[in-house]
PDB file of C-alpha atoms in Angstrom:
ATOM      1  CA  LYS A  52      12.238  15.137   5.995  1.00  0.00           C
ATOM      2  CA  ALA A  53       9.224  15.873   3.864  1.00  0.00           C
ATOM      3  CA  GLY A  54       6.826  12.935   3.423  1.00  0.00           C
ATOM      4  CA  VAL A  55       5.214  12.026   0.126  1.00  0.00           C
ATOM      5  CA  THR A  56       3.110  14.913  -1.131  1.00  0.00           C
ATOM      6  CA  GLN A  57       0.059  14.860  -3.358  1.00  0.00           C
ATOM      7  CA  THR A  58      -1.990  17.231  -4.742  1.00  0.00           C
ATOM      8  CA  PRO A  59      -4.700  18.160  -5.087  1.00  0.00           C
ATOM      9  CA  ARG A  60      -6.427  16.224  -1.945  1.00  0.00           C
ATOM     10  CA  TYR A  61      -9.779  16.125  -3.109  1.00  0.00           C
ATOM     11  CA  LEU A  62     -11.249  16.737  -6.628  1.00  0.00           C
ATOM     12  CA  ILE A  63     -14.741  16.263  -8.166  1.00  0.00           C
ATOM     13  CA  LYS A  64     -15.065  15.783 -11.785  1.00  0.00           C
ATOM     14  CA  THR A  65     -17.693  15.017 -14.494  1.00  0.00           C
ATOM     15  CA  ARG A  66     -17.992  12.002 -16.707  1.00  0.00           C
ATOM     16  CA  GLY A  67     -16.087  12.298 -19.938  1.00  0.00           C
ATOM     17  CA  GLN A  68     -13.345  14.796 -18.159  1.00  0.00           C
ATOM     18  CA  GLN A  69      -9.462  13.900 -17.823  1.00  0.00           C
ATOM     19  CA  VAL A  70      -7.816  14.556 -14.476  1.00  0.00           C
ATOM     20  CA  THR A  71      -4.318  14.756 -13.826  1.00  0.00           C
ATOM     21  CA  LEU A  72      -3.110  13.893 -10.202  1.00  0.00           C
ATOM     22  CA  SER A  73       0.235  14.987  -8.758  1.00  0.00           C
ATOM     23  CA  CYS A  74       3.291  13.215  -6.613  1.00  0.00           C
ATOM     24  CA  SER A  75       6.442  14.734  -4.872  1.00  0.00           C
ATOM     25  CA  PRO A  76       8.219  11.551  -3.649  1.00  0.00           C
ATOM     26  CA  ILE A  77      10.624  11.833  -0.225  1.00  0.00           C
ATOM     27  CA  SER A  78      13.637  13.445  -1.252  1.00  0.00           C
ATOM     28  CA  GLY A  79      16.207  10.874  -2.793  1.00  0.00           C
ATOM     29  CA  HIS A  80      13.653   8.102  -3.718  1.00  0.00           C
ATOM     30  CA  ARG A  81      14.158   7.100  -7.330  1.00  0.00           C
ATOM     31  CA  SER A  82      10.662   5.013  -7.354  1.00  0.00           C
ATOM     32  CA  VAL A  83       7.090   6.214  -7.612  1.00  0.00           C
ATOM     33  CA  SER A  84       3.968   4.179  -7.796  1.00  0.00           C
ATOM     34  CA  TRP A  85       0.671   4.727  -7.595  1.00  0.00           C
ATOM     35  CA  TYR A  86      -2.212   2.652  -6.204  1.00  0.00           C
ATOM     36  CA  GLN A  87      -6.476   2.995  -6.550  1.00  0.00           C
ATOM     37  CA  GLN A  88      -8.302   2.347  -3.248  1.00  0.00           C
ATOM     38  CA  THR A  89     -11.864   1.665  -3.465  1.00  0.00           C
ATOM     39  CA  PRO A  90     -14.669  -0.385  -1.146  1.00  0.00           C
ATOM     40  CA  GLY A  91     -15.227  -2.784  -3.883  1.00  0.00           C
ATOM     41  CA  GLN A  92     -11.765  -3.631  -5.471  1.00  0.00           C
ATOM     42  CA  GLY A  93      -9.438  -2.773  -2.417  1.00  0.00           C
ATOM     43  CA  LEU A  94      -6.223  -1.464  -3.051  1.00  0.00           C
ATOM     44  CA  GLN A  95      -4.734  -2.267  -6.428  1.00  0.00           C
ATOM     45  CA  PHE A  96      -1.443  -1.262  -8.085  1.00  0.00           C
ATOM     46  CA  LEU A  97      -1.509   1.079 -10.820  1.00  0.00           C
ATOM     47  CA  PHE A  98       2.187   1.698 -12.236  1.00  0.00           C
ATOM     48  CA  GLU A  99       5.594   2.163 -11.113  1.00  0.00           C
ATOM     49  CA  TYR A 100       7.845   4.454 -12.165  1.00  0.00           C
ATOM     50  CA  PHE A 101      11.681   4.406 -11.675  1.00  0.00           C
ATOM     51  CA  SER A 102      14.174   6.788 -13.059  1.00  0.00           C
ATOM     52  CA  GLU A 103      11.316   7.940 -15.547  1.00  0.00           C
ATOM     53  CA  THR A 104      10.797   4.746 -17.083  1.00  0.00           C
ATOM     54  CA  GLN A 105       7.704   2.536 -16.444  1.00  0.00           C
ATOM     55  CA  ARG A 106       9.105  -0.363 -14.577  1.00  0.00           C
ATOM     56  CA  ASN A 107       5.692  -2.274 -13.883  1.00  0.00           C
ATOM     57  CA  LYS A 108       2.060  -1.648 -14.722  1.00  0.00           C
ATOM     58  CA  GLY A 109      -0.923  -3.110 -13.325  1.00  0.00           C
ATOM     59  CA  ASN A 110      -4.252  -4.005 -15.368  1.00  0.00           C
ATOM     60  CA  PHE A 111      -6.075  -1.165 -16.063  1.00  0.00           C
ATOM     61  CA  PRO A 112      -7.182   0.302 -18.876  1.00  0.00           C
ATOM     62  CA  GLY A 113      -5.411   2.692 -21.591  1.00  0.00           C
ATOM     63  CA  ARG A 114      -7.381   5.363 -20.037  1.00  0.00           C
ATOM     64  CA  PHE A 115      -4.751   5.397 -16.879  1.00  0.00           C
ATOM     65  CA  SER A 116      -1.400   6.787 -17.775  1.00  0.00           C
ATOM     66  CA  GLY A 117       1.473   8.279 -16.018  1.00  0.00           C
ATOM     67  CA  ARG A 118       4.777   9.610 -16.241  1.00  0.00           C
ATOM     68  CA  GLN A 119       7.766  10.465 -14.234  1.00  0.00           C
ATOM     69  CA  PHE A 120      10.315  13.731 -14.762  1.00  0.00           C
ATOM     70  CA  SER A 121      13.815  13.986 -13.814  1.00  0.00           C
ATOM     71  CA  ASN A 122      13.369  15.010 -10.231  1.00  0.00           C
ATOM     72  CA  SER A 123      11.563  11.652  -9.482  1.00  0.00           C
ATOM     73  CA  ARG A 124       7.798  13.656  -9.185  1.00  0.00           C
ATOM     74  CA  SER A 125       5.166  12.079 -10.990  1.00  0.00           C
ATOM     75  CA  GLU A 126       1.965  12.871 -12.383  1.00  0.00           C
ATOM     76  CA  MET A 127      -0.506  10.354 -13.585  1.00  0.00           C
ATOM     77  CA  ASN A 128      -3.869  10.716 -15.799  1.00  0.00           C
ATOM     78  CA  VAL A 129      -7.001   9.775 -15.909  1.00  0.00           C
ATOM     79  CA  SER A 130      -8.764  10.569 -19.493  1.00  0.00           C
ATOM     80  CA  THR A 131     -12.445   9.912 -20.138  1.00  0.00           C
ATOM     81  CA  LEU A 132     -13.504   9.902 -16.819  1.00  0.00           C
ATOM     82  CA  GLU A 133     -16.054   6.802 -15.557  1.00  0.00           C
ATOM     83  CA  LEU A 134     -17.997   6.736 -12.826  1.00  0.00           C
ATOM     84  CA  GLY A 135     -16.234   3.906 -11.461  1.00  0.00           C
ATOM     85  CA  ASP A 136     -13.160   5.947 -11.741  1.00  0.00           C
ATOM     86  CA  SER A 137     -14.353   7.027  -7.787  1.00  0.00           C
ATOM     87  CA  ALA A 138     -11.268   6.504  -5.909  1.00  0.00           C
ATOM     88  CA  LEU A 139      -8.587   7.373  -2.988  1.00  0.00           C
ATOM     89  CA  TYR A 140      -5.583   7.152  -5.710  1.00  0.00           C
ATOM     90  CA  LEU A 141      -2.372   6.619  -3.554  1.00  0.00           C
ATOM     91  CA  CYS A 142       1.268   7.656  -4.185  1.00  0.00           C
ATOM     92  CA  ALA A 143       4.376   5.990  -2.739  1.00  0.00           C
ATOM     93  CA  SER A 144       7.855   6.267  -3.232  1.00  0.00           C
ATOM     94  CA  SER A 145      10.865   4.473  -2.245  1.00  0.00           C
ATOM     95  CA  PHE A 146      14.863   4.200  -3.081  1.00  0.00           C
ATOM     96  CA  GLY A 147      14.125   1.738  -5.810  1.00  0.00           C
ATOM     97  CA  ASP A 148      15.836  -1.359  -4.738  1.00  0.00           C
ATOM     98  CA  SER A 149      13.279  -4.568  -4.318  1.00  0.00           C
ATOM     99  CA  GLY A 150      12.278  -4.771  -0.721  1.00  0.00           C
ATOM    100  CA  ASN A 151      12.953  -1.065   0.565  1.00  0.00           C
ATOM    101  CA  THR A 152      10.315   0.263   2.627  1.00  0.00           C
ATOM    102  CA  ILE A 153       7.751   2.082   0.607  1.00  0.00           C
ATOM    103  CA  TYR A 154       6.130   5.158   2.319  1.00  0.00           C
ATOM    104  CA  PHE A 155       2.836   6.172   0.700  1.00  0.00           C
ATOM    105  CA  GLY A 156       1.502   9.849   0.560  1.00  0.00           C
ATOM    106  CA  GLU A 157      -2.001  10.748   2.110  1.00  0.00           C
ATOM    107  CA  GLY A 158      -4.034  10.598  -1.464  1.00  0.00           C
ATOM    108  CA  SER A 159      -6.224  12.235  -3.856  1.00  0.00           C
ATOM    109  CA  TRP A 160      -9.686  11.885  -3.248  1.00  0.00           C
ATOM    110  CA  LEU A 161     -11.223  12.066  -6.795  1.00  0.00           C
ATOM    111  CA  THR A 162     -15.340  11.947  -7.028  1.00  0.00           C
ATOM    112  CA  VAL A 163     -16.500  11.601 -10.968  1.00  0.00           C
ATOM    113  CA  VAL A 164     -20.180  12.711 -11.141  1.00  0.00           C
TER     114      VAL A 164
ATOM    115  CA  ALA B 168       0.311 -14.327  -9.587  1.00  0.00           C
ATOM    116  CA  GLN B 169       0.793 -13.639  -5.840  1.00  0.00           C
ATOM    117  CA  THR B 170      -2.477 -13.198  -3.910  1.00  0.00           C
ATOM    118  CA  VAL B 171      -2.778 -11.925  -0.193  1.00  0.00           C
ATOM    119  CA  THR B 172      -5.689 -13.421   1.837  1.00  0.00           C
ATOM    120  CA  GLN B 173      -7.027 -11.703   5.164  1.00  0.00           C
ATOM    121  CA  SER B 174      -9.547 -13.891   6.241  1.00  0.00           C
ATOM    122  CA  GLN B 175     -10.943 -11.543   9.247  1.00  0.00           C
ATOM    123  CA  PRO B 176     -13.001  -8.323   8.003  1.00  0.00           C
ATOM    124  CA  GLU B 177     -13.218  -6.727  11.128  1.00  0.00           C
ATOM    125  CA  MET B 178     -11.675  -7.546  14.451  1.00  0.00           C
ATOM    126  CA  SER B 179     -12.498  -5.805  18.377  1.00  0.00           C
ATOM    127  CA  VAL B 180     -10.133  -6.001  21.233  1.00  0.00           C
ATOM    128  CA  GLN B 181      -9.988  -4.200  24.650  1.00  0.00           C
ATOM    129  CA  GLU B 182      -7.682  -1.865  25.671  1.00  0.00           C
ATOM    130  CA  ALA B 183      -4.392  -3.101  26.785  1.00  0.00           C
ATOM    131  CA  GLU B 184      -5.162  -6.813  25.347  1.00  0.00           C
ATOM    132  CA  THR B 185      -3.609  -8.451  22.836  1.00  0.00           C
ATOM    133  CA  VAL B 186      -5.057  -9.321  19.259  1.00  0.00           C
ATOM    134  CA  THR B 187      -3.514 -11.245  16.435  1.00  0.00           C
ATOM    135  CA  LEU B 188      -4.544 -10.404  12.797  1.00  0.00           C
ATOM    136  CA  SER B 189      -4.310 -13.205  10.363  1.00  0.00           C
ATOM    137  CA  CYS B 190      -2.947 -13.170   6.658  1.00  0.00           C
ATOM    138  CA  THR B 191      -1.992 -15.884   4.371  1.00  0.00           C
ATOM    139  CA  TYR B 192      -0.431 -15.355   0.814  1.00  0.00           C
ATOM    140  CA  ASP B 193       0.432 -17.426  -2.318  1.00  0.00           C
ATOM    141  CA  THR B 194       3.509 -17.227  -4.212  1.00  0.00           C
ATOM    142  CA  SER B 195       5.949 -19.639  -6.281  1.00  0.00           C
ATOM    143  CA  GLU B 196       8.980 -16.968  -5.411  1.00  0.00           C
ATOM    144  CA  ASN B 197      11.333 -18.073  -2.480  1.00  0.00           C
ATOM    145  CA  ASN B 198      12.805 -14.884  -2.038  1.00  0.00           C
ATOM    146  CA  TYR B 199      10.232 -11.976  -1.139  1.00  0.00           C
ATOM    147  CA  TYR B 200       8.896  -9.188   1.443  1.00  0.00           C
ATOM    148  CA  LEU B 201       5.854  -9.267   3.254  1.00  0.00           C
ATOM    149  CA  PHE B 202       4.629  -5.824   4.726  1.00  0.00           C
ATOM    150  CA  TRP B 203       1.775  -4.739   7.680  1.00  0.00           C
ATOM    151  CA  TYR B 204       0.190  -1.627   6.682  1.00  0.00           C
ATOM    152  CA  LYS B 205      -2.143   0.399   9.314  1.00  0.00           C
ATOM    153  CA  GLN B 206      -4.487   2.880   7.708  1.00  0.00           C
ATOM    154  CA  PRO B 207      -6.498   5.108  10.174  1.00  0.00           C
ATOM    155  CA  PRO B 208      -9.000   7.231   9.329  1.00  0.00           C
ATOM    156  CA  SER B 209      -7.260   9.835   7.900  1.00  0.00           C
ATOM    157  CA  ARG B 210      -6.467   6.759   5.130  1.00  0.00           C
ATOM    158  CA  GLN B 211      -3.060   7.664   5.227  1.00  0.00           C
ATOM    159  CA  MET B 212      -1.065   4.428   4.917  1.00  0.00           C
ATOM    160  CA  ILE B 213       1.459   3.826   7.802  1.00  0.00           C
ATOM    161  CA  LEU B 214       3.946   1.180   7.773  1.00  0.00           C
ATOM    162  CA  VAL B 215       3.738  -1.068  10.814  1.00  0.00           C
ATOM    163  CA  ILE B 216       6.342  -3.630   9.909  1.00  0.00           C
ATOM    164  CA  ARG B 217       8.239  -5.593   7.508  1.00  0.00           C
ATOM    165  CA  GLN B 218       9.406  -8.971   7.211  1.00  0.00           C
ATOM    166  CA  GLU B 219      12.055 -10.462   4.641  1.00  0.00           C
ATOM    167  CA  ALA B 220      11.407 -14.040   3.625  1.00  0.00           C
ATOM    168  CA  TYR B 221      14.840 -15.343   3.894  1.00  0.00           C
ATOM    169  CA  LYS B 222      14.932 -14.281   7.327  1.00  0.00           C
ATOM    170  CA  GLN B 223      13.704 -16.869   9.686  1.00  0.00           C
ATOM    171  CA  GLN B 224      13.661 -14.584  12.592  1.00  0.00           C
ATOM    172  CA  ASN B 225      10.230 -12.766  13.032  1.00  0.00           C
ATOM    173  CA  ALA B 226      10.491  -9.045  12.917  1.00  0.00           C
ATOM    174  CA  THR B 227       9.207  -7.113  15.958  1.00  0.00           C
ATOM    175  CA  GLU B 228       8.463  -3.245  16.367  1.00  0.00           C
ATOM    176  CA  ASN B 229       7.951  -2.293  19.746  1.00  0.00           C
ATOM    177  CA  ARG B 230       4.258  -3.761  20.326  1.00  0.00           C
ATOM    178  CA  PHE B 231       3.790  -5.082  16.894  1.00  0.00           C
ATOM    179  CA  SER B 232       5.323  -8.396  16.227  1.00  0.00           C
ATOM    180  CA  VAL B 233       4.837 -11.142  13.484  1.00  0.00           C
ATOM    181  CA  ASN B 234       4.469 -14.865  13.443  1.00  0.00           C
ATOM    182  CA  PHE B 235       6.002 -15.269  10.015  1.00  0.00           C
ATOM    183  CA  GLN B 236       5.873 -19.330   8.904  1.00  0.00           C
ATOM    184  CA  LYS B 237       7.561 -19.321   5.677  1.00  0.00           C
ATOM    185  CA  ALA B 238       6.494 -23.095   4.737  1.00  0.00           C
ATOM    186  CA  ALA B 239       2.904 -22.437   5.562  1.00  0.00           C
ATOM    187  CA  LYS B 240       2.710 -19.070   3.929  1.00  0.00           C
ATOM    188  CA  SER B 241       1.437 -17.114   6.862  1.00  0.00           C
ATOM    189  CA  PHE B 242       2.081 -13.867   8.350  1.00  0.00           C
ATOM    190  CA  SER B 243       0.200 -13.121  11.339  1.00  0.00           C
ATOM    191  CA  LEU B 244       0.498  -9.799  13.169  1.00  0.00           C
ATOM    192  CA  LYS B 245       0.189  -9.575  17.044  1.00  0.00           C
ATOM    193  CA  ILE B 246      -0.570  -6.419  18.844  1.00  0.00           C
ATOM    194  CA  SER B 247       0.352  -6.396  22.397  1.00  0.00           C
ATOM    195  CA  ASP B 248      -1.008  -3.930  24.966  1.00  0.00           C
ATOM    196  CA  SER B 249      -3.879  -2.377  22.447  1.00  0.00           C
ATOM    197  CA  GLN B 250      -4.440   1.079  22.463  1.00  0.00           C
ATOM    198  CA  LEU B 251      -7.090   3.245  21.138  1.00  0.00           C
ATOM    199  CA  GLY B 252      -4.852   5.050  18.732  1.00  0.00           C
ATOM    200  CA  ASP B 253      -4.599   1.510  16.807  1.00  0.00           C
ATOM    201  CA  THR B 254      -7.931   1.369  15.915  1.00  0.00           C
ATOM    202  CA  ALA B 255      -7.395   1.261  11.922  1.00  0.00           C
ATOM    203  CA  MET B 256      -7.735  -0.458   9.067  1.00  0.00           C
ATOM    204  CA  TYR B 257      -4.705  -3.224   8.536  1.00  0.00           C
ATOM    205  CA  PHE B 258      -3.447  -4.329   5.218  1.00  0.00           C
ATOM    206  CA  CYS B 259      -1.247  -7.292   4.878  1.00  0.00           C
ATOM    207  CA  ALA B 260       0.920  -6.778   1.758  1.00  0.00           C
ATOM    208  CA  PHE B 261       3.291  -9.131  -0.562  1.00  0.00           C
ATOM    209  CA  MET B 262       6.324  -7.817  -2.496  1.00  0.00           C
ATOM    210  CA  GLY B 263       8.086 -10.244  -5.113  1.00  0.00           C
ATOM    211  CA  PHE B 264      11.045  -9.771  -7.063  1.00  0.00           C
ATOM    212  CA  GLN B 265       9.807  -8.938 -10.535  1.00  0.00           C
ATOM    213  CA  GLY B 266      12.614  -7.373 -12.796  1.00  0.00           C
ATOM    214  CA  GLY B 267      13.415  -4.957  -9.886  1.00  0.00           C
ATOM    215  CA  SER B 268       9.865  -3.730  -9.636  1.00  0.00           C
ATOM    216  CA  GLU B 269       8.308  -2.924  -6.589  1.00  0.00           C
ATOM    217  CA  LYS B 270       5.065  -3.567  -6.604  1.00  0.00           C
ATOM    218  CA  LEU B 271       2.867  -4.286  -3.160  1.00  0.00           C
ATOM    219  CA  VAL B 272       0.219  -6.928  -3.572  1.00  0.00           C
ATOM    220  CA  PHE B 273      -2.283  -6.433  -0.657  1.00  0.00           C
ATOM    221  CA  GLY B 274      -5.025  -8.086   0.831  1.00  0.00           C
ATOM    222  CA  LYS B 275      -8.536  -6.855   1.453  1.00  0.00           C
ATOM    223  CA  GLY B 276      -7.769  -5.259   5.314  1.00  0.00           C
ATOM    224  CA  THR B 277      -8.824  -6.143   8.928  1.00  0.00           C
ATOM    225  CA  LYS B 278     -11.045  -3.091  10.516  1.00  0.00           C
ATOM    226  CA  LEU B 279      -9.315  -3.367  14.102  1.00  0.00           C
ATOM    227  CA  THR B 280     -11.547  -1.356  16.487  1.00  0.00           C
ATOM    228  CA  VAL B 281      -9.998  -1.203  19.868  1.00  0.00           C
ATOM    229  CA  ASN B 282     -12.791  -0.742  22.598  1.00  0.00           C
ATOM    230  CA  PRO B 283     -11.891   1.484  25.997  1.00  0.00           C
TER     231      PRO B 283
END
């Protein structure tokens, strides 16, 4: 059974550009959530999608957005990139009932220069 | 808002010995879940162990076990017979019930080094 797949794994962007990261959840999982990991702030929750609806959102500016498709695949977008957006972005999936085990992908490394 | 505190930024242990990582949390909820995740240098988060707050029995997974003290809001991880492959960052995480949403709140992590 395939795990959570994130693409691209590594990318470098310039300040002011936008980026789209993709996540394919484990088959059968309906919940996809995103986390940002930085050395200074640690792991922070961005948002969670369940059945194409955003179910929860973290404390991030509106430049961070996401969506989920009918096949549960999800994308997150960051517009007008800032240097501080450089981070490891982790996608996670689960069946979506509270308390289910959440499985993580290998992450997308974003560097903003 | 829930918070999770890991008071040990770094720890080391000799191979085959036992080590305990500490975690405390703050919540007003009565039902919730607690997790320990391991993040090796590859950076993939791997679930180590999961505890349901309404279960008094401490969870165990092979060499990994927890000491869950609900009243004290404490959730420590014990690793027995430490192996070199246990070297990693360990994160304690809390999940409450917020309209069914699955949101993990993580601690800052403990960097564990297992020495040969």
